[in-house]
């Protein structure tokens, strides 16, 4: 199996169940998605997960990244006995106090160890949205705090923990979802803050603009543009130029209800705005066919970013997981 394709499709896709169907194998072989993403519907036991990861990579003929959402708390696809049960990030950070960043590094390094053991090598974290007292509950305790400086420090620790464990981190939700007061899975959030106020939200992303992968936010910033960031050339320009992020940018799940239009329209608008790849999560074949057709193959610039991301995926550094676990527990037991 090769490390990469000659040219990737501009998509990241899910699959329907615990093993690939023959139609999925054929479709993925033709579509050549850059990566895949797993959800609870794809998870049963360790051997099954490893087999599914092998099937996905074999279908496309290269060592495709396999993503998962393993933040901790309620956003945790792997649970006992496959992986540890983690506190919501904000709960752990508050409990660890002055050791918050170190505790989140340890957590991330242990998570990376658990993921790699199952064939998964990309986690959709860190989440460096700046929380406010009014942040919607779907997001609030997934955040790392309320202060951009400390969030940046913790976000770096989370990224380092994953990278040291051979797992690619995904920076989200660029350029900042913390002011959202509605759930973007169900509705379109609108943020009325001024451009000056939004500098607070952008700051953690700017401090982590060297990371290999990032995910957009499906929300409108009224002071900057009238359409959601994912499909806004204005916001994509801010992400690239003002925030300075030059990694591969994926959309948040293109099937979320924050976006209007068909899968074809949403996907085409995202690519036209400047996203590198379209993320489609639910495994619905008809929708995936529309997404793939609308997204096409990666641009040259996106392909370079994709290759750079793959080059950042290293073999795990040797580590004593039991010792890391003991240290982590010492920060959380007080």
Tab-separated table of C-alpha atoms in Angstrom:
chain	number	residue	atom	x	y	z
A	1	UNK	CA	0.000	0.000	0.000
A	2	UNK	CA	1.389	3.406	-0.960
A	3	UNK	CA	1.650	6.345	1.427
A	4	UNK	CA	-0.560	8.531	-0.757
A	5	UNK	CA	-2.478	8.804	-4.010
A	6	UNK	CA	-1.193	10.772	-6.995
A	7	UNK	CA	-4.121	13.138	-6.400
A	8	UNK	CA	-6.672	12.989	-3.608
A	9	UNK	CA	-10.369	13.571	-3.899
A	10	UNK	CA	-11.416	16.717	-2.031
A	11	UNK	CA	-13.457	14.795	0.526
A	12	UNK	CA	-13.379	13.022	3.880
A	13	UNK	CA	-16.114	10.410	4.091
A	14	UNK	CA	-17.864	8.079	6.513
A	15	UNK	CA	-19.184	4.573	5.946
A	16	UNK	CA	-22.458	2.908	6.833
A	17	UNK	CA	-21.629	0.139	9.285
A	18	UNK	CA	-19.137	-2.190	10.925
A	19	UNK	CA	-17.585	-3.424	7.671
A	20	UNK	CA	-17.471	-2.090	4.131
A	21	UNK	CA	-20.103	-3.191	1.660
A	22	UNK	CA	-19.056	-4.117	-1.869
A	23	UNK	CA	-20.649	-0.921	-3.189
A	24	UNK	CA	-18.685	1.182	-0.679
A	25	UNK	CA	-15.429	-0.492	-1.704
A	26	UNK	CA	-16.083	0.293	-5.355
A	27	UNK	CA	-17.193	3.844	-4.636
A	28	UNK	CA	-14.227	4.713	-2.405
A	29	UNK	CA	-11.782	3.228	-4.919
A	30	UNK	CA	-13.115	5.635	-7.545
A	31	UNK	CA	-13.633	8.675	-5.296
A	32	UNK	CA	-10.183	8.498	-3.632
A	33	UNK	CA	-11.191	10.510	-0.508
A	34	UNK	CA	-8.271	12.006	1.375
A	35	UNK	CA	-9.428	10.422	4.631
A	36	UNK	CA	-12.268	8.654	6.429
A	37	UNK	CA	-14.121	9.300	9.684
A	38	UNK	CA	-15.599	6.794	12.139
A	39	UNK	CA	-18.680	7.139	14.333
A	40	UNK	CA	-20.413	4.979	16.936
A	41	UNK	CA	-22.241	3.060	14.191
A	42	UNK	CA	-18.833	1.842	12.978
A	43	UNK	CA	-17.629	0.592	16.363
A	44	UNK	CA	-18.151	-2.784	18.028
A	45	UNK	CA	-14.887	-4.349	19.211
A	46	UNK	CA	-11.157	-3.887	18.787
A	47	UNK	CA	-10.628	-6.529	16.097
A	48	UNK	CA	-13.595	-5.221	14.114
A	49	UNK	CA	-12.315	-1.614	14.248
A	50	UNK	CA	-8.845	-2.627	13.105
A	51	UNK	CA	-10.352	-4.695	10.287
A	52	UNK	CA	-12.562	-1.797	9.182
A	53	UNK	CA	-9.589	0.592	9.157
A	54	UNK	CA	-7.694	-1.909	7.000
A	55	UNK	CA	-10.666	-2.220	4.637
A	56	UNK	CA	-10.937	1.556	4.240
A	57	UNK	CA	-7.256	1.933	3.420
A	58	UNK	CA	-7.275	-1.042	1.078
A	59	UNK	CA	-10.253	0.397	-0.785
A	60	UNK	CA	-8.343	3.535	-1.741
A	61	UNK	CA	-4.947	1.845	-2.041
A	62	UNK	CA	-3.015	4.185	0.254
A	63	UNK	CA	-2.444	4.869	3.948
A	64	UNK	CA	-5.422	7.198	4.327
A	65	UNK	CA	-5.836	9.018	7.652
A	66	UNK	CA	-8.760	7.738	9.701
A	67	UNK	CA	-10.447	10.358	11.869
A	68	UNK	CA	-12.595	10.133	14.956
A	69	UNK	CA	-14.100	12.529	17.513
A	70	UNK	CA	-12.494	11.525	20.799
A	71	UNK	CA	-12.619	14.777	22.754
A	72	UNK	CA	-13.909	13.221	25.977
A	73	UNK	CA	-17.154	13.777	27.825
A	74	UNK	CA	-20.173	13.297	25.598
A	75	UNK	CA	-18.134	13.686	22.397
A	76	UNK	CA	-16.294	10.400	22.699
A	77	UNK	CA	-16.942	7.683	20.119
A	78	UNK	CA	-14.735	5.088	21.835
A	79	UNK	CA	-15.757	4.076	25.333
A	80	UNK	CA	-14.861	1.379	27.808
A	81	UNK	CA	-13.593	-1.268	27.300
A	82	UNK	CA	-12.133	0.086	24.041
A	83	UNK	CA	-10.885	3.325	25.589
A	84	UNK	CA	-10.981	5.201	28.862
A	85	UNK	CA	-13.904	7.336	29.873
A	86	UNK	CA	-12.726	10.942	29.902
A	87	UNK	CA	-14.108	13.963	31.688
A	88	UNK	CA	-15.418	16.768	29.509
A	89	UNK	CA	-12.351	18.907	28.699
A	90	UNK	CA	-13.467	21.971	30.661
A	91	UNK	CA	-14.169	19.823	33.739
A	92	UNK	CA	-10.690	18.314	33.648
A	93	UNK	CA	-9.057	21.698	33.093
A	94	UNK	CA	-10.862	23.235	36.047
A	95	UNK	CA	-10.014	20.267	38.249
A	96	UNK	CA	-6.316	20.286	37.278
A	97	UNK	CA	-5.918	24.013	37.995
A	98	UNK	CA	-2.327	25.191	37.490
A	99	UNK	CA	-1.496	21.797	35.953
A	100	UNK	CA	-4.237	22.091	33.313
A	101	UNK	CA	-1.954	22.170	30.260
A	102	UNK	CA	0.211	19.308	31.470
A	103	UNK	CA	-2.867	17.257	32.359
A	104	UNK	CA	-4.299	17.777	28.878
A	105	UNK	CA	-0.989	16.790	27.286
A	106	UNK	CA	-1.026	13.539	29.274
A	107	UNK	CA	-4.656	12.887	28.402
A	108	UNK	CA	-3.970	13.478	24.704
A	109	UNK	CA	-0.873	11.284	24.690
A	110	UNK	CA	-2.867	8.454	26.300
A	111	UNK	CA	-5.740	8.991	23.857
A	112	UNK	CA	-3.298	8.797	20.959
A	113	UNK	CA	-1.969	5.507	22.310
A	114	UNK	CA	-5.499	4.108	22.494
A	115	UNK	CA	-6.385	5.306	18.998
A	116	UNK	CA	-3.252	3.987	17.313
A	117	UNK	CA	-3.828	0.564	18.850
A	118	UNK	CA	-7.087	0.410	16.863
A	119	UNK	CA	-5.701	1.720	13.572
A	120	UNK	CA	-7.017	5.272	14.013
A	121	UNK	CA	-4.485	8.050	13.448
A	122	UNK	CA	-6.345	11.366	13.476
A	123	UNK	CA	-8.407	12.959	16.259
A	124	UNK	CA	-10.698	15.955	15.836
A	125	UNK	CA	-9.059	18.014	18.587
A	126	UNK	CA	-7.923	20.467	19.922
A	127	UNK	CA	-11.047	22.583	20.170
A	128	UNK	CA	-9.819	26.115	20.937
A	129	UNK	CA	-13.092	28.015	20.704
A	130	UNK	CA	-13.170	30.723	23.379
A	131	UNK	CA	-16.114	30.019	25.657
A	132	UNK	CA	-18.375	32.705	27.110
A	133	UNK	CA	-20.986	32.466	29.831
A	134	UNK	CA	-23.656	32.257	27.092
A	135	UNK	CA	-21.977	29.603	24.907
A	136	UNK	CA	-24.520	26.940	23.959
A	137	UNK	CA	-24.361	23.797	26.149
A	138	UNK	CA	-23.604	21.610	23.100
A	139	UNK	CA	-20.183	23.276	23.024
A	140	UNK	CA	-19.429	24.901	26.377
A	141	UNK	CA	-17.821	22.104	28.404
A	142	UNK	CA	-15.982	20.884	25.297
A	143	UNK	CA	-14.024	24.151	25.402
A	144	UNK	CA	-10.717	24.733	27.223
A	145	UNK	CA	-11.718	27.909	29.010
A	146	UNK	CA	-12.598	31.568	28.677
A	147	UNK	CA	-9.169	33.178	28.228
A	148	UNK	CA	-7.412	33.078	24.829
A	149	UNK	CA	-3.928	32.859	26.326
A	150	UNK	CA	-4.618	29.816	28.503
A	151	UNK	CA	-6.680	28.205	25.738
A	152	UNK	CA	-3.742	28.607	23.380
A	153	UNK	CA	-1.380	26.966	25.866
A	154	UNK	CA	-3.735	24.050	26.443
A	155	UNK	CA	-4.448	23.702	22.731
A	156	UNK	CA	-0.721	23.404	22.065
A	157	UNK	CA	-0.414	20.753	24.785
A	158	UNK	CA	-3.284	18.747	23.276
A	159	UNK	CA	-1.726	18.969	19.819
A	160	UNK	CA	1.701	17.929	21.075
A	161	UNK	CA	0.240	14.972	22.944
A	162	UNK	CA	-1.420	13.689	19.811
A	163	UNK	CA	1.567	14.278	17.551
A	164	UNK	CA	3.935	12.595	20.010
A	165	UNK	CA	1.604	9.587	19.898
A	166	UNK	CA	1.534	9.406	16.108
A	167	UNK	CA	-1.947	10.905	15.761
A	168	UNK	CA	-2.726	13.972	13.675
A	169	UNK	CA	-4.698	16.692	15.515
A	170	UNK	CA	-7.474	18.678	13.838
A	171	UNK	CA	-7.754	22.304	14.988
A	172	UNK	CA	-11.379	23.333	15.382
A	173	UNK	CA	-13.623	25.241	14.852
A	174	UNK	CA	-11.838	27.886	12.762
A	175	UNK	CA	-12.190	30.860	13.162
A	176	UNK	CA	-14.074	30.433	16.463
A	177	UNK	CA	-17.384	28.941	17.593
A	178	UNK	CA	-17.449	30.067	21.229
A	179	UNK	CA	-19.982	32.881	20.807
A	180	UNK	CA	-22.577	30.487	19.399
A	181	UNK	CA	-25.799	30.376	21.428
A	182	UNK	CA	-27.504	27.742	19.252
A	183	UNK	CA	-26.456	24.230	18.214
A	184	UNK	CA	-25.101	24.315	14.649
A	185	UNK	CA	-26.076	20.662	14.217
A	186	UNK	CA	-29.676	21.903	14.224
A	187	UNK	CA	-29.675	25.577	13.281
A	188	UNK	CA	-27.438	28.368	11.972
A	189	UNK	CA	-25.721	30.380	14.725
A	190	UNK	CA	-25.227	34.102	14.140
A	191	UNK	CA	-22.610	36.134	15.974
A	192	UNK	CA	-23.189	39.876	16.311
A	193	UNK	CA	-19.806	40.759	17.850
A	194	UNK	CA	-17.767	43.491	16.212
A	195	UNK	CA	-14.687	42.785	14.143
A	196	UNK	CA	-12.593	44.133	17.021
A	197	UNK	CA	-14.273	41.817	19.537
A	198	UNK	CA	-13.694	38.834	17.261
A	199	UNK	CA	-9.938	39.295	17.618
A	200	UNK	CA	-10.360	37.515	20.972
A	201	UNK	CA	-11.895	34.506	19.225
A	202	UNK	CA	-9.239	34.425	16.514
A	203	UNK	CA	-6.274	34.592	18.901
A	204	UNK	CA	-5.974	30.879	19.849
A	205	UNK	CA	-6.224	29.845	16.205
A	206	UNK	CA	-3.502	32.307	15.277
A	207	UNK	CA	-1.239	30.851	17.972
A	208	UNK	CA	-1.789	27.345	16.536
A	209	UNK	CA	-1.705	28.254	12.862
A	210	UNK	CA	1.160	25.827	12.216
A	211	UNK	CA	-0.960	22.716	12.805
A	212	UNK	CA	-1.457	20.401	9.814
A	213	UNK	CA	-5.265	20.140	9.786
A	214	UNK	CA	-8.149	22.430	10.663
A	215	UNK	CA	-11.969	22.352	10.631
A	216	UNK	CA	-14.301	25.240	9.855
A	217	UNK	CA	-17.175	26.642	11.909
A	218	UNK	CA	-20.716	26.702	10.502
A	219	UNK	CA	-21.781	30.119	11.755
A	220	UNK	CA	-22.287	33.667	10.500
A	221	UNK	CA	-20.183	36.565	11.777
A	222	UNK	CA	-22.435	39.513	10.962
A	223	UNK	CA	-19.610	42.049	11.156
A	224	UNK	CA	-17.622	40.201	8.478
A	225	UNK	CA	-20.012	38.493	6.039
A	226	UNK	CA	-23.647	37.452	5.668
A	227	UNK	CA	-23.024	33.751	4.957
A	228	UNK	CA	-21.584	30.942	7.155
A	229	UNK	CA	-17.798	30.824	7.451
A	230	UNK	CA	-17.600	27.425	5.727
A	231	UNK	CA	-18.951	28.878	2.480
A	232	UNK	CA	-17.584	32.425	2.854
A	233	UNK	CA	-14.627	33.511	0.709
A	234	UNK	CA	-14.285	36.489	3.074
A	235	UNK	CA	-13.899	34.301	6.170
A	236	UNK	CA	-11.659	31.827	4.371
A	237	UNK	CA	-9.455	34.771	3.420
A	238	UNK	CA	-9.321	35.841	7.069
A	239	UNK	CA	-8.384	32.294	8.107
A	240	UNK	CA	-5.565	32.136	5.581
A	241	UNK	CA	-4.259	35.704	5.787
A	242	UNK	CA	-5.173	37.233	9.145
A	243	UNK	CA	-5.053	34.069	11.246
A	244	UNK	CA	-2.271	32.705	9.053
A	245	UNK	CA	-3.448	29.092	8.975
A	246	UNK	CA	-1.844	27.254	6.055
A	247	UNK	CA	-2.790	23.671	6.950
A	248	UNK	CA	-5.412	21.598	5.185
A	249	UNK	CA	-8.883	22.975	5.941
A	250	UNK	CA	-11.854	20.627	6.066
A	251	UNK	CA	-15.434	21.736	6.480
A	252	UNK	CA	-17.317	20.794	9.584
A	253	UNK	CA	-19.820	18.056	8.687
A	254	UNK	CA	-21.454	19.308	5.498
A	255	UNK	CA	-24.753	17.590	6.399
A	256	UNK	CA	-25.325	19.694	9.528
A	257	UNK	CA	-28.529	21.730	9.519
A	258	UNK	CA	-26.686	25.042	9.908
A	259	UNK	CA	-26.221	25.065	6.130
A	260	UNK	CA	-28.953	25.550	3.524
A	261	UNK	CA	-29.185	23.916	0.122
A	262	UNK	CA	-28.498	20.458	-1.246
A	263	UNK	CA	-25.345	18.450	-0.556
A	264	UNK	CA	-24.221	19.391	-4.057
A	265	UNK	CA	-24.746	23.096	-3.441
A	266	UNK	CA	-23.127	23.072	0.006
A	267	UNK	CA	-20.087	21.125	-1.195
A	268	UNK	CA	-19.511	23.252	-4.261
A	269	UNK	CA	-19.867	26.453	-2.237
A	270	UNK	CA	-17.352	25.225	0.352
A	271	UNK	CA	-14.716	24.407	-2.251
A	272	UNK	CA	-15.360	27.666	-4.097
A	273	UNK	CA	-14.966	29.610	-0.832
A	274	UNK	CA	-11.527	28.096	-0.250
A	275	UNK	CA	-11.993	24.935	1.829
A	276	UNK	CA	-9.597	22.192	0.774
A	277	UNK	CA	-11.849	19.219	1.517
A	278	UNK	CA	-15.504	18.573	2.308
A	279	UNK	CA	-16.280	16.441	5.368
A	280	UNK	CA	-19.384	14.259	5.035
A	281	UNK	CA	-20.101	12.056	8.028
A	282	UNK	CA	-23.351	10.092	7.907
A	283	UNK	CA	-22.343	7.380	5.439
A	284	UNK	CA	-25.400	7.840	3.212
A	285	UNK	CA	-24.321	6.619	-0.230
A	286	UNK	CA	-26.568	8.896	-2.299
A	287	UNK	CA	-25.398	11.959	-0.380
A	288	UNK	CA	-21.750	10.901	-0.643
A	289	UNK	CA	-22.087	10.515	-4.404
A	290	UNK	CA	-23.385	14.094	-4.654
A	291	UNK	CA	-20.643	15.409	-2.359
A	292	UNK	CA	-17.878	13.677	-4.301
A	293	UNK	CA	-19.221	14.874	-7.653
A	294	UNK	CA	-19.468	18.478	-6.440
A	295	UNK	CA	-16.123	18.535	-4.618
A	296	UNK	CA	-13.972	16.990	-7.340
A	297	UNK	CA	-10.272	16.390	-6.884
A	298	UNK	CA	-8.008	18.531	-4.710
A	299	UNK	CA	-6.496	21.687	-6.130
A	300	UNK	CA	-2.715	21.818	-6.368
A	301	UNK	CA	-2.556	24.004	-3.246
A	302	UNK	CA	-4.802	21.616	-1.316
A	303	UNK	CA	-2.764	18.620	-2.467
A	304	UNK	CA	0.419	20.230	-1.126
A	305	UNK	CA	-1.261	20.830	2.225
A	306	UNK	CA	-2.528	17.246	2.272
A	307	UNK	CA	0.958	15.871	1.632
A	308	UNK	CA	2.375	18.136	4.353
A	309	UNK	CA	-0.250	16.812	6.774
A	310	UNK	CA	0.678	13.225	5.974
A	311	UNK	CA	4.344	14.075	6.485
A	312	UNK	CA	3.462	15.330	9.993
A	313	UNK	CA	2.103	11.883	10.881
A	314	UNK	CA	5.042	10.248	12.658
A	315	UNK	CA	5.623	6.965	14.441
A	316	UNK	CA	4.745	7.273	18.153
A	317	UNK	CA	7.515	8.168	20.560
A	318	UNK	CA	8.255	5.462	23.112
A	319	UNK	CA	6.493	6.172	26.395
A	320	UNK	CA	5.408	4.513	29.650
A	321	UNK	CA	1.611	4.815	29.518
A	322	UNK	CA	1.200	3.575	33.096
A	323	UNK	CA	3.536	6.312	34.334
A	324	UNK	CA	1.642	8.954	32.354
A	325	UNK	CA	-1.629	7.670	33.775
A	326	UNK	CA	-0.321	7.872	37.333
A	327	UNK	CA	0.880	11.433	36.775
A	328	UNK	CA	-2.443	12.460	35.254
A	329	UNK	CA	-4.397	10.971	38.141
A	330	UNK	CA	-2.251	12.938	40.601
A	331	UNK	CA	-3.458	16.201	39.013
A	332	UNK	CA	-7.107	15.174	39.097
A	333	UNK	CA	-7.408	13.574	42.512
A	334	UNK	CA	-7.135	16.684	44.648
